[in-house]
Amino acid sequence: MATTGTPAEPLSIGDVAERTGLSVHALRFYEREGLLVGPVRRTSGGRRRYTSLDVDWLLICVKLRESGMPLADLRQFAELVRHGPGNEAERLQLLEAHRQRVDAQIQALEECRSVITWKVGVYADHLARGKTDGLWDPTT
């Protein structure tokens, strides 16, 4: 999941948006919400300058958010990382709780898929036989 380039290579907000799939607006939001683990450096003109390490962290954040991690949990995780070594057990606990939520969602989706697969089979069978009787019909 690591990016290419050196940690010191300065990246613009547009570069980071392109590499992470986040919009410029979302990147500013992440910064305001305290979701980054380091301060975003700025040029003398006030333009944000990121490093490849920032990109690596943001790619993790994107996956955590895509998997449904609440912003509050992501904020807490980022804060723990910012504080450095010594709180790994708390980080693990946060990630384990999130993984359990994701596992529950996956199980629920697999159950949904099973019902949908069964229903697709019912309709495919009826259409293959050229008969739609026996299917739900609210007009009868």
PDB file of C-alpha atoms in Angstrom:
ATOM      1  CA  MET A   1       0.000   0.000   0.000  1.00  0.00           C
ATOM      2  CA  ALA A   2       3.050   2.280   0.098  1.00  0.00           C
ATOM      3  CA  THR A   3       3.351   5.042  -2.451  1.00  0.00           C
ATOM      4  CA  THR A   4       6.300   5.706  -4.649  1.00  0.00           C
ATOM      5  CA  GLY A   5       8.608   8.592  -3.992  1.00  0.00           C
ATOM      6  CA  THR A   6      10.592   9.724  -1.030  1.00  0.00           C
ATOM      7  CA  PRO A   7       8.981  10.912   2.204  1.00  0.00           C
ATOM      8  CA  ALA A   8      10.508  14.361   1.646  1.00  0.00           C
ATOM      9  CA  GLU A   9       9.097  14.761  -1.881  1.00  0.00           C
ATOM     10  CA  PRO A  10       6.622  17.645  -1.629  1.00  0.00           C
ATOM     11  CA  LEU A  11       3.187  16.967  -3.090  1.00  0.00           C
ATOM     12  CA  SER A  12       0.455  19.481  -3.807  1.00  0.00           C
ATOM     13  CA  ILE A  13      -3.095  18.993  -2.616  1.00  0.00           C
ATOM     14  CA  GLY A  14      -4.009  18.141  -6.221  1.00  0.00           C
ATOM     15  CA  ASP A  15      -1.303  15.465  -6.362  1.00  0.00           C
ATOM     16  CA  VAL A  16      -2.608  13.947  -3.137  1.00  0.00           C
ATOM     17  CA  ALA A  17      -6.205  14.066  -4.348  1.00  0.00           C
ATOM     18  CA  GLU A  18      -5.171  12.190  -7.483  1.00  0.00           C
ATOM     19  CA  ARG A  19      -3.195   9.551  -5.550  1.00  0.00           C
ATOM     20  CA  THR A  20      -5.839   8.927  -2.886  1.00  0.00           C
ATOM     21  CA  GLY A  21      -9.068   9.355  -4.820  1.00  0.00           C
ATOM     22  CA  LEU A  22     -10.170  11.979  -2.296  1.00  0.00           C
ATOM     23  CA  SER A  23     -11.362  15.358  -3.490  1.00  0.00           C
ATOM     24  CA  VAL A  24      -9.481  18.505  -2.548  1.00  0.00           C
ATOM     25  CA  HIS A  25     -12.491  19.400  -0.408  1.00  0.00           C
ATOM     26  CA  ALA A  26     -12.294  16.019   1.374  1.00  0.00           C
ATOM     27  CA  LEU A  27      -8.570  16.492   2.026  1.00  0.00           C
ATOM     28  CA  ARG A  28      -9.240  19.856   3.638  1.00  0.00           C
ATOM     29  CA  PHE A  29     -12.021  18.235   5.678  1.00  0.00           C
ATOM     30  CA  TYR A  30      -9.693  15.454   6.854  1.00  0.00           C
ATOM     31  CA  GLU A  31      -7.210  18.085   7.964  1.00  0.00           C
ATOM     32  CA  ARG A  32      -9.835  20.162   9.811  1.00  0.00           C
ATOM     33  CA  GLU A  33     -11.206  17.053  11.523  1.00  0.00           C
ATOM     34  CA  GLY A  34      -7.798  16.019  12.851  1.00  0.00           C
ATOM     35  CA  LEU A  35      -7.644  12.847  10.799  1.00  0.00           C
ATOM     36  CA  LEU A  36      -4.069  13.305   9.638  1.00  0.00           C
ATOM     37  CA  VAL A  37      -1.209  12.063  11.784  1.00  0.00           C
ATOM     38  CA  GLY A  38       1.149  14.908  11.077  1.00  0.00           C
ATOM     39  CA  PRO A  39       0.833  18.592  10.416  1.00  0.00           C
ATOM     40  CA  VAL A  40       0.389  19.573   6.800  1.00  0.00           C
ATOM     41  CA  ARG A  41       3.287  21.765   5.849  1.00  0.00           C
ATOM     42  CA  ARG A  42       2.705  24.904   3.856  1.00  0.00           C
ATOM     43  CA  THR A  43       4.700  26.951   1.421  1.00  0.00           C
ATOM     44  CA  SER A  44       5.469  30.593   2.154  1.00  0.00           C
ATOM     45  CA  GLY A  45       2.394  31.343   0.032  1.00  0.00           C
ATOM     46  CA  GLY A  46       0.197  29.140   2.235  1.00  0.00           C
ATOM     47  CA  ARG A  47      -0.187  26.221  -0.183  1.00  0.00           C
ATOM     48  CA  ARG A  48      -0.381  22.806   1.408  1.00  0.00           C
ATOM     49  CA  ARG A  49       2.575  20.472   0.859  1.00  0.00           C
ATOM     50  CA  TYR A  50       2.178  16.791   1.623  1.00  0.00           C
ATOM     51  CA  THR A  51       4.648  13.914   1.727  1.00  0.00           C
ATOM     52  CA  SER A  52       4.321  10.362   0.463  1.00  0.00           C
ATOM     53  CA  LEU A  53       3.922   9.334   4.121  1.00  0.00           C
ATOM     54  CA  ASP A  54       0.816  11.535   4.284  1.00  0.00           C
ATOM     55  CA  VAL A  55      -0.473   9.757   1.191  1.00  0.00           C
ATOM     56  CA  ASP A  56       0.198   6.333   2.751  1.00  0.00           C
ATOM     57  CA  TRP A  57      -1.769   7.342   5.849  1.00  0.00           C
ATOM     58  CA  LEU A  58      -4.618   8.779   3.777  1.00  0.00           C
ATOM     59  CA  LEU A  59      -4.881   5.556   1.759  1.00  0.00           C
ATOM     60  CA  ILE A  60      -5.401   3.685   5.030  1.00  0.00           C
ATOM     61  CA  CYS A  61      -7.987   6.260   6.096  1.00  0.00           C
ATOM     62  CA  VAL A  62      -9.825   5.863   2.789  1.00  0.00           C
ATOM     63  CA  LYS A  63     -10.121   2.095   3.304  1.00  0.00           C
ATOM     64  CA  LEU A  64     -11.227   2.497   6.907  1.00  0.00           C
ATOM     65  CA  ARG A  65     -13.910   5.002   5.861  1.00  0.00           C
ATOM     66  CA  GLU A  66     -14.994   2.874   2.874  1.00  0.00           C
ATOM     67  CA  SER A  67     -15.457  -0.021   5.267  1.00  0.00           C
ATOM     68  CA  GLY A  68     -17.721   2.107   7.446  1.00  0.00           C
ATOM     69  CA  MET A  69     -15.430   3.237  10.254  1.00  0.00           C
ATOM     70  CA  PRO A  70     -17.120   6.181  11.974  1.00  0.00           C
ATOM     71  CA  LEU A  71     -15.277   9.497  11.808  1.00  0.00           C
ATOM     72  CA  ALA A  72     -15.035   9.561  15.601  1.00  0.00           C
ATOM     73  CA  ASP A  73     -13.191   6.230  15.590  1.00  0.00           C
ATOM     74  CA  LEU A  74     -10.920   7.327  12.761  1.00  0.00           C
ATOM     75  CA  ARG A  75     -10.186  10.557  14.621  1.00  0.00           C
ATOM     76  CA  GLN A  76      -9.350   8.575  17.774  1.00  0.00           C
ATOM     77  CA  PHE A  77      -7.118   6.203  15.782  1.00  0.00           C
ATOM     78  CA  ALA A  78      -5.260   9.139  14.205  1.00  0.00           C
ATOM     79  CA  GLU A  79      -4.797  10.721  17.625  1.00  0.00           C
ATOM     80  CA  LEU A  80      -3.370   7.510  19.032  1.00  0.00           C
ATOM     81  CA  VAL A  81      -0.940   7.255  16.118  1.00  0.00           C
ATOM     82  CA  ARG A  82       0.067  10.912  16.565  1.00  0.00           C
ATOM     83  CA  HIS A  83       0.911  10.205  20.213  1.00  0.00           C
ATOM     84  CA  GLY A  84       3.433   7.598  19.080  1.00  0.00           C
ATOM     85  CA  PRO A  85       4.499   4.353  20.731  1.00  0.00           C
ATOM     86  CA  GLY A  86       2.920   3.106  23.909  1.00  0.00           C
ATOM     87  CA  ASN A  87      -0.750   2.936  22.925  1.00  0.00           C
ATOM     88  CA  GLU A  88      -0.650   0.020  20.501  1.00  0.00           C
ATOM     89  CA  ALA A  89      -3.124  -1.991  22.594  1.00  0.00           C
ATOM     90  CA  GLU A  90      -5.679   0.816  22.239  1.00  0.00           C
ATOM     91  CA  ARG A  91      -5.082   0.982  18.496  1.00  0.00           C
ATOM     92  CA  LEU A  92      -5.522  -2.777  18.241  1.00  0.00           C
ATOM     93  CA  GLN A  93      -8.754  -2.624  20.241  1.00  0.00           C
ATOM     94  CA  LEU A  94     -10.143   0.057  17.930  1.00  0.00           C
ATOM     95  CA  LEU A  95      -9.211  -1.902  14.813  1.00  0.00           C
ATOM     96  CA  GLU A  96     -10.532  -5.194  16.221  1.00  0.00           C
ATOM     97  CA  ALA A  97     -13.888  -3.591  17.050  1.00  0.00           C
ATOM     98  CA  HIS A  98     -14.088  -2.214  13.534  1.00  0.00           C
ATOM     99  CA  ARG A  99     -13.151  -5.550  11.999  1.00  0.00           C
ATOM    100  CA  GLN A 100     -15.939  -7.211  13.989  1.00  0.00           C
ATOM    101  CA  ARG A 101     -18.422  -4.659  12.600  1.00  0.00           C
ATOM    102  CA  VAL A 102     -17.148  -5.288   9.078  1.00  0.00           C
ATOM    103  CA  ASP A 103     -17.365  -9.070   9.579  1.00  0.00           C
ATOM    104  CA  ALA A 104     -20.986  -8.681  10.738  1.00  0.00           C
ATOM    105  CA  GLN A 105     -21.778  -6.565   7.681  1.00  0.00           C
ATOM    106  CA  ILE A 106     -20.175  -9.142   5.400  1.00  0.00           C
ATOM    107  CA  GLN A 107     -22.218 -11.922   7.008  1.00  0.00           C
ATOM    108  CA  ALA A 108     -25.425  -9.914   6.610  1.00  0.00           C
ATOM    109  CA  LEU A 109     -24.583  -9.193   2.958  1.00  0.00           C
ATOM    110  CA  GLU A 110     -23.830 -12.868   2.315  1.00  0.00           C
ATOM    111  CA  GLU A 111     -27.263 -13.748   3.739  1.00  0.00           C
ATOM    112  CA  CYS A 112     -28.834 -11.123   1.473  1.00  0.00           C
ATOM    113  CA  ARG A 113     -26.930 -12.474  -1.517  1.00  0.00           C
ATOM    114  CA  SER A 114     -28.168 -15.970  -0.724  1.00  0.00           C
ATOM    115  CA  VAL A 115     -31.788 -14.820  -0.783  1.00  0.00           C
ATOM    116  CA  ILE A 116     -31.219 -12.870  -3.999  1.00  0.00           C
ATOM    117  CA  THR A 117     -29.492 -15.863  -5.636  1.00  0.00           C
ATOM    118  CA  TRP A 118     -32.403 -18.095  -4.658  1.00  0.00           C
ATOM    119  CA  LYS A 119     -34.918 -15.584  -6.040  1.00  0.00           C
ATOM    120  CA  VAL A 120     -32.950 -15.195  -9.294  1.00  0.00           C
ATOM    121  CA  GLY A 121     -33.097 -18.980  -9.641  1.00  0.00           C
ATOM    122  CA  VAL A 122     -36.861 -18.991  -9.104  1.00  0.00           C
ATOM    123  CA  TYR A 123     -37.429 -16.368 -11.785  1.00  0.00           C
ATOM    124  CA  ALA A 124     -34.925 -17.950 -14.208  1.00  0.00           C
ATOM    125  CA  ASP A 125     -36.636 -21.327 -13.785  1.00  0.00           C
ATOM    126  CA  HIS A 126     -40.094 -19.888 -14.371  1.00  0.00           C
ATOM    127  CA  LEU A 127     -38.972 -17.951 -17.444  1.00  0.00           C
ATOM    128  CA  ALA A 128     -37.082 -20.969 -18.844  1.00  0.00           C
ATOM    129  CA  ARG A 129     -40.297 -23.000 -18.559  1.00  0.00           C
ATOM    130  CA  GLY A 130     -42.268 -20.152 -20.109  1.00  0.00           C
ATOM    131  CA  LYS A 131     -44.572 -20.000 -17.105  1.00  0.00           C
ATOM    132  CA  THR A 132     -44.805 -17.164 -14.638  1.00  0.00           C
ATOM    133  CA  ASP A 133     -47.612 -18.655 -12.585  1.00  0.00           C
ATOM    134  CA  GLY A 134     -46.682 -19.111  -8.985  1.00  0.00           C
ATOM    135  CA  LEU A 135     -44.741 -15.859  -8.855  1.00  0.00           C
ATOM    136  CA  TRP A 136     -46.083 -13.110  -6.703  1.00  0.00           C
ATOM    137  CA  ASP A 137     -48.655 -11.091  -8.520  1.00  0.00           C
ATOM    138  CA  PRO A 138     -50.208  -8.218  -6.599  1.00  0.00           C
ATOM    139  CA  THR A 139     -52.860  -7.755  -9.321  1.00  0.00           C
ATOM    140  CA  THR A 140     -54.585 -11.060  -8.524  1.00  0.00           C
TER     141      THR A 140
END
